[in-house]
Amino acid sequence: MALKSPPVLFGLLARISRRSFSSSKTLSSKQVTVRDALNQAIDEEMERDDKVFVLGEEVAQYDGAYKVTRGLWKKYGDRRVIDTPITEIGFAGIAVGAAFAGLKPICEFMTFNFSMQAIDHIINSAAKTFYMSAGGVPVSIVFRGPNGAAAGVAAQHSQCFGAWYSHCPGLKVIMPYSSEDAKGLLKAAIRDPDPVVFLEDEIMYGLQFPMSDEALSSDFVLPIGKAKIEREGSHITLVCAGRATETALQAANELAGKGIECEVINLRTIRPLDIDTIARSISKTHHLITVEQGWPQSGIGAEICARIMESPAFFELDAPVWRVTGADVPMPYARSLETLALPRPPDVVAAASAVLANQIASEAAN
């Protein structure tokens, strides 16, 4: 008779295993924070291409509000690392104009909540100009900064912009999870000829992930539009991006202790969406749950549901798709309510149990 590990031990071992291996071909060699991975990406691309420059509030002498641009001002000087006034509509416009002229700006928003002050430049100028110029004016620009809920900063500083920006043709939208995601995808975004919205997460900046020698090299770049299978499974597919990936992986560990093996797909890119990887997984598991921190109405999960409904993958499903999202309310300030307003591993576990039991109707009614 085979011995079974207690669920707590199983979860611990699974977590250790997940954090000990890299997505690249060689074994991991160094623990690197997401913050430092982003810093490496910007530094390497600025060294590689003198058209790349950084601008935003406190990015230079203060090393960035979250220290992502630490050391870059001292290395590259005032011309390439530029502190701006507190006017997002102003410096975003300068950045887009610089991209029109052939430079490659990295425009940092202290938080993407402030990007709403600059959304006309992002949507009407950056996203549409290549099309409106009949391909004559490429706009190579990266808008980056922390996105989504942080902690204790209430409704005006806690929203996820993944669905907002992925709605707009002309933009590419990236939402990294790990340090490898952050470095490889930011380098790809900087090199890309199109405008890219790069949605980071304040809570993830200080977390360490293993990075292989390959990922630490200056040649490491990840493809935009390609998802990563973080964990293989055969019973149910969990699709997520950014910090929601951590939520999904924690839930998958708990479900594994109950004999349910989840396949966890880290989208990495929201637009273009890697629907093929999702469809292949559904053909194996025949069940799907989406996990996101944003609101449910017209969200990322809703788009995935629609795309699956409109494709042959729909016929592979044995039960309706379930979305696990943030609550459909402005973010509360109270810590206890804030916790309840965001998706948690128990929410994903409950959803998986309902989907696999095909009890969605009764669960939704309760």
XYZ file of C-alpha atoms in Angstrom:
366
model
C 0.000 0.000 0.000
C 1.441 3.363 -1.043
C 2.112 5.923 1.673
C 0.302 9.243 1.353
C 1.791 12.522 2.530
C -0.355 14.712 4.775
C -1.896 17.642 2.838
C 0.249 20.206 4.675
C 3.469 18.356 3.850
C 2.309 17.778 0.291
C 1.581 21.468 -0.164
C 4.979 22.430 1.261
C 6.820 20.020 -1.023
C 4.837 21.207 -4.033
C 5.602 24.827 -3.208
C 9.315 24.093 -2.826
C 9.309 22.175 -6.097
C 7.506 24.971 -7.931
C 9.906 27.652 -6.730
C 13.035 25.564 -7.390
C 12.825 25.212 -11.136
C 12.922 27.664 -13.985
C 11.036 27.728 -17.254
C 14.267 27.955 -19.192
C 16.373 25.010 -20.256
C 19.059 25.064 -17.576
C 18.648 24.568 -13.848
C 18.103 27.634 -11.700
C 21.193 29.203 -10.237
C 20.173 32.343 -8.371
C 17.219 33.781 -6.462
C 16.273 37.195 -7.873
C 13.475 39.538 -6.860
C 10.985 40.728 -9.442
C 12.207 44.281 -8.790
C 15.818 43.381 -9.614
C 14.765 41.397 -12.682
C 12.982 44.462 -14.049
C 16.025 46.590 -13.267
C 18.267 44.139 -15.129
C 15.990 44.242 -18.165
C 15.982 48.045 -18.375
C 19.737 48.296 -17.761
C 20.581 45.708 -20.415
C 18.325 47.284 -23.025
C 19.628 50.798 -22.318
C 23.159 49.482 -22.753
C 22.209 47.651 -25.930
C 20.346 50.531 -27.618
C 21.076 54.205 -26.980
C 17.585 55.116 -28.229
C 16.081 53.614 -25.051
C 15.447 56.062 -22.219
C 13.339 56.200 -19.045
C 11.098 58.980 -17.805
C 8.588 59.353 -15.004
C 8.115 60.651 -11.487
C 11.143 60.053 -9.207
C 12.757 57.559 -11.597
C 16.181 59.274 -11.561
C 17.690 60.720 -8.392
C 15.313 58.832 -6.068
C 15.884 55.538 -7.980
C 12.146 55.112 -8.573
C 9.239 54.967 -6.151
C 9.686 51.174 -5.945
C 13.439 51.202 -6.737
C 12.986 49.505 -10.093
C 15.254 52.105 -11.733
C 17.882 51.935 -8.979
C 21.336 52.977 -10.207
C 20.290 53.845 -13.748
C 20.513 57.632 -13.357
C 24.056 57.374 -12.004
C 25.024 55.108 -14.902
C 23.266 56.831 -17.820
C 22.788 60.412 -16.647
C 20.119 63.092 -17.011
C 19.561 62.682 -20.757
C 18.424 59.060 -20.516
C 16.869 58.829 -17.033
C 14.544 61.784 -16.641
C 12.630 62.945 -13.572
C 9.348 64.582 -14.553
C 6.847 66.850 -12.817
C 3.742 65.220 -11.341
C 1.737 65.413 -14.551
C 1.013 62.084 -16.212
C -0.744 63.706 -19.152
C 2.378 65.802 -19.707
C 5.174 63.253 -19.544
C 3.129 60.530 -21.281
C 2.623 62.966 -24.158
C 6.355 63.707 -24.256
C 7.077 59.968 -24.300
C 4.665 59.282 -27.156
C 6.103 62.182 -29.139
C 9.603 60.821 -28.610
C 8.433 57.442 -29.922
C 7.005 59.174 -33.006
C 10.506 60.586 -33.579
C 12.115 57.137 -33.440
C 13.241 56.928 -29.815
C 12.231 54.083 -27.486
C 10.860 55.563 -24.272
C 10.016 53.589 -21.144
C 7.289 55.637 -19.476
C 6.843 54.750 -15.809
C 3.599 55.430 -13.986
C 4.030 55.433 -10.219
C 0.842 53.374 -10.303
C -1.352 52.529 -13.284
C -4.258 54.161 -11.501
C -2.588 57.451 -12.473
C -2.440 56.365 -16.122
C -6.061 57.469 -16.415
C -4.687 61.016 -16.427
C -2.776 60.071 -19.590
C -5.192 57.661 -21.236
C -5.814 59.907 -24.255
C -2.120 59.697 -25.167
C -2.034 55.923 -24.592
C -5.172 55.084 -26.580
C -5.636 57.846 -29.156
C -1.978 58.566 -29.877
C 0.208 55.547 -29.041
C -2.225 52.750 -29.930
C -3.726 54.237 -33.119
C -0.988 56.195 -34.867
C 0.677 53.276 -36.661
C -2.704 52.367 -38.193
C -3.725 55.963 -38.931
C -0.371 56.661 -40.611
C -0.783 53.592 -42.866
C 2.231 52.025 -41.188
C 4.386 55.105 -41.667
C 4.880 55.980 -37.988
C 5.765 53.060 -35.692
C 5.350 53.802 -31.980
C 7.874 51.803 -29.970
C 7.047 52.677 -26.368
C 6.563 50.863 -23.074
C 4.158 52.110 -20.423
C 5.067 50.303 -17.204
C 4.388 50.406 -13.466
C 2.460 48.665 -10.675
C -1.099 47.583 -11.444
C -3.972 46.194 -9.393
C -4.513 45.979 -5.666
C -1.679 46.758 -3.275
C -2.556 46.895 0.436
C -4.572 49.497 2.310
C -4.699 52.083 -0.459
C -8.458 51.906 -1.087
C -10.629 52.258 -4.169
C -8.760 54.886 -6.199
C -5.399 53.076 -6.060
C -6.385 49.412 -6.290
C -7.878 48.596 -9.670
C -6.600 46.208 -12.327
C -6.205 47.688 -15.811
C -5.632 44.426 -17.681
C -9.111 44.333 -19.203
C -9.149 48.114 -19.777
C -6.086 48.235 -21.998
C -6.460 44.814 -23.619
C -9.762 46.074 -25.067
C -7.880 48.445 -27.379
C -6.440 47.305 -30.745
C -2.937 48.609 -31.344
C -1.708 47.877 -27.825
C 0.074 44.808 -26.524
C -0.643 44.110 -22.860
C 1.703 42.088 -20.655
C 1.163 40.957 -17.060
C 4.248 39.127 -15.676
C 4.275 36.837 -12.650
C 7.808 35.636 -11.831
C 11.258 37.204 -12.119
C 11.890 35.386 -15.389
C 8.574 36.687 -16.726
C 9.479 40.210 -15.652
C 12.920 40.287 -17.225
C 12.259 38.329 -20.408
C 8.988 40.039 -21.223
C 10.148 43.578 -20.407
C 13.130 43.149 -22.727
C 10.760 41.898 -25.433
C 8.446 44.865 -24.814
C 11.281 47.389 -25.129
C 12.398 45.830 -28.422
C 8.877 45.563 -29.813
C 7.931 48.083 -32.537
C 4.417 48.510 -31.097
C 3.231 50.240 -27.907
C 3.198 47.890 -24.919
C 1.366 48.266 -21.604
C 3.428 46.393 -19.014
C 1.382 45.709 -15.875
C 3.485 44.850 -12.826
C 2.369 44.273 -9.226
C 3.564 46.194 -6.191
C 3.156 43.185 -3.890
C 5.317 41.035 -6.192
C 8.300 43.405 -6.407
C 10.064 42.026 -3.339
C 9.366 38.345 -3.991
C 12.254 36.138 -5.056
C 12.099 33.538 -7.824
C 14.848 31.307 -9.201
C 16.520 32.477 -12.394
C 18.714 30.213 -14.494
C 22.036 31.178 -16.010
C 20.183 31.483 -19.305
C 17.651 33.904 -17.807
C 20.389 35.946 -16.162
C 22.191 36.464 -19.461
C 21.711 39.652 -21.454
C 20.402 37.613 -24.405
C 17.377 36.261 -22.523
C 14.072 37.362 -24.100
C 10.630 35.758 -23.784
C 8.130 35.818 -26.657
C 5.138 38.125 -26.341
C 1.825 36.295 -26.733
C 2.966 32.915 -25.421
C 1.578 31.514 -22.143
C 3.499 29.270 -19.759
C 2.215 26.113 -18.092
C 3.323 26.635 -14.492
C 2.003 23.285 -13.318
C 0.764 20.311 -15.308
C -2.450 18.529 -14.394
C -5.176 16.357 -15.833
C -8.416 17.221 -14.008
C -9.018 20.954 -14.400
C -7.373 23.959 -16.069
C -6.736 27.171 -14.121
C -5.942 30.205 -16.295
C -4.459 33.287 -14.658
C -1.913 36.097 -14.977
C 0.189 38.259 -12.671
C -0.430 37.888 -8.939
C -3.511 35.746 -9.606
C -1.034 33.062 -10.716
C 0.178 32.781 -7.122
C -3.423 32.399 -5.966
C -4.044 29.670 -8.537
C -0.848 27.802 -7.653
C -1.675 27.849 -3.947
C -5.140 26.509 -4.710
C -3.638 23.839 -6.971
C -1.394 22.689 -4.124
C -4.393 22.371 -1.818
C -6.456 20.543 -4.430
C -3.586 18.139 -5.095
C -3.883 17.042 -1.480
C -7.457 16.031 -2.317
C -6.423 14.098 -5.409
C -7.352 16.831 -7.904
C -4.528 17.731 -10.292
C -4.820 21.235 -11.768
C -3.067 22.491 -14.867
C -2.099 26.101 -14.119
C -1.578 28.368 -17.138
C 0.192 31.682 -16.570
C -0.967 33.807 -19.517
C 1.941 36.250 -19.257
C 0.356 38.256 -22.096
C -3.247 39.499 -22.050
C -3.166 40.869 -25.596
C -2.419 38.986 -27.786
C -4.080 36.152 -25.868
C -2.590 32.664 -26.210
C -5.904 30.888 -26.684
C -4.215 27.873 -28.308
C -2.442 26.875 -25.095
C -5.730 27.167 -23.200
C -7.558 25.077 -25.805
C -4.925 22.328 -25.723
C -5.195 22.166 -21.950
C -9.004 21.976 -22.085
C -8.748 19.058 -24.494
C -6.881 17.238 -21.726
C -8.735 18.349 -18.575
C -12.221 19.147 -19.998
C -12.772 21.744 -17.254
C -11.796 25.422 -17.028
C -11.596 28.102 -14.329
C -10.225 31.611 -14.874
C -8.651 33.542 -11.993
C -8.097 37.317 -11.979
C -7.981 40.185 -9.515
C -10.013 42.533 -11.689
C -13.761 43.049 -11.723
C -15.987 40.405 -13.362
C -17.879 42.636 -15.824
C -16.154 42.522 -19.237
C -13.027 41.131 -17.606
C -10.150 38.951 -18.811
C -11.986 35.813 -17.725
C -15.090 36.928 -19.626
C -13.014 37.306 -22.791
C -11.520 33.837 -22.343
C -15.005 32.372 -21.839
C -16.234 34.019 -25.047
C -13.217 32.872 -27.069
C -13.668 29.282 -25.866
C -17.407 29.420 -26.600
C -16.637 30.549 -30.155
C -14.061 27.828 -30.816
C -14.025 24.026 -31.185
C -12.581 23.888 -27.651
C -16.110 24.467 -26.341
C -17.042 20.905 -27.278
C -14.228 19.581 -25.080
C -15.817 21.008 -21.919
C -17.668 18.684 -19.562
C -19.001 21.591 -17.475
C -19.481 25.355 -17.862
C -16.493 27.627 -17.254
C -16.265 29.304 -13.833
C -14.720 32.738 -13.287
C -13.002 33.611 -9.994
C -12.570 37.400 -9.895
C -12.353 40.376 -7.620
C -15.616 41.473 -6.046
C -17.796 43.743 -8.188
C -17.305 46.731 -5.864
C -14.792 49.569 -5.444
C -11.932 48.329 -3.267
C -12.752 48.794 0.453
C -10.206 50.486 2.691
C -10.812 48.245 5.712
C -8.274 45.412 5.715
C -10.833 42.721 6.509
C -13.064 43.799 3.622
C -10.124 44.262 1.255
C -9.171 40.613 1.788
C -12.691 39.515 0.921
C -12.756 41.705 -2.196
C -9.856 39.823 -3.805
C -9.802 36.215 -5.005
C -8.268 33.815 -2.475
C -7.097 30.204 -2.797
C -10.230 28.929 -0.973
C -12.361 30.635 -3.654
C -10.513 28.733 -6.383
C -10.753 25.468 -4.418
C -14.512 25.929 -4.014
C -14.901 26.741 -7.701
C -12.918 23.659 -8.720
C -15.004 21.441 -6.473
C -18.199 22.859 -7.964
C -17.043 22.581 -11.574
C -15.835 19.022 -11.191
C -19.079 18.060 -9.497
C -20.998 19.962 -12.201
C -22.862 21.827 -9.477
C -22.417 25.353 -10.819
C -26.096 26.194 -10.834
C -26.634 25.219 -7.213
C -23.391 26.898 -6.052
C -24.272 30.118 -7.865
C -27.725 30.109 -6.293
C -26.189 29.886 -2.830
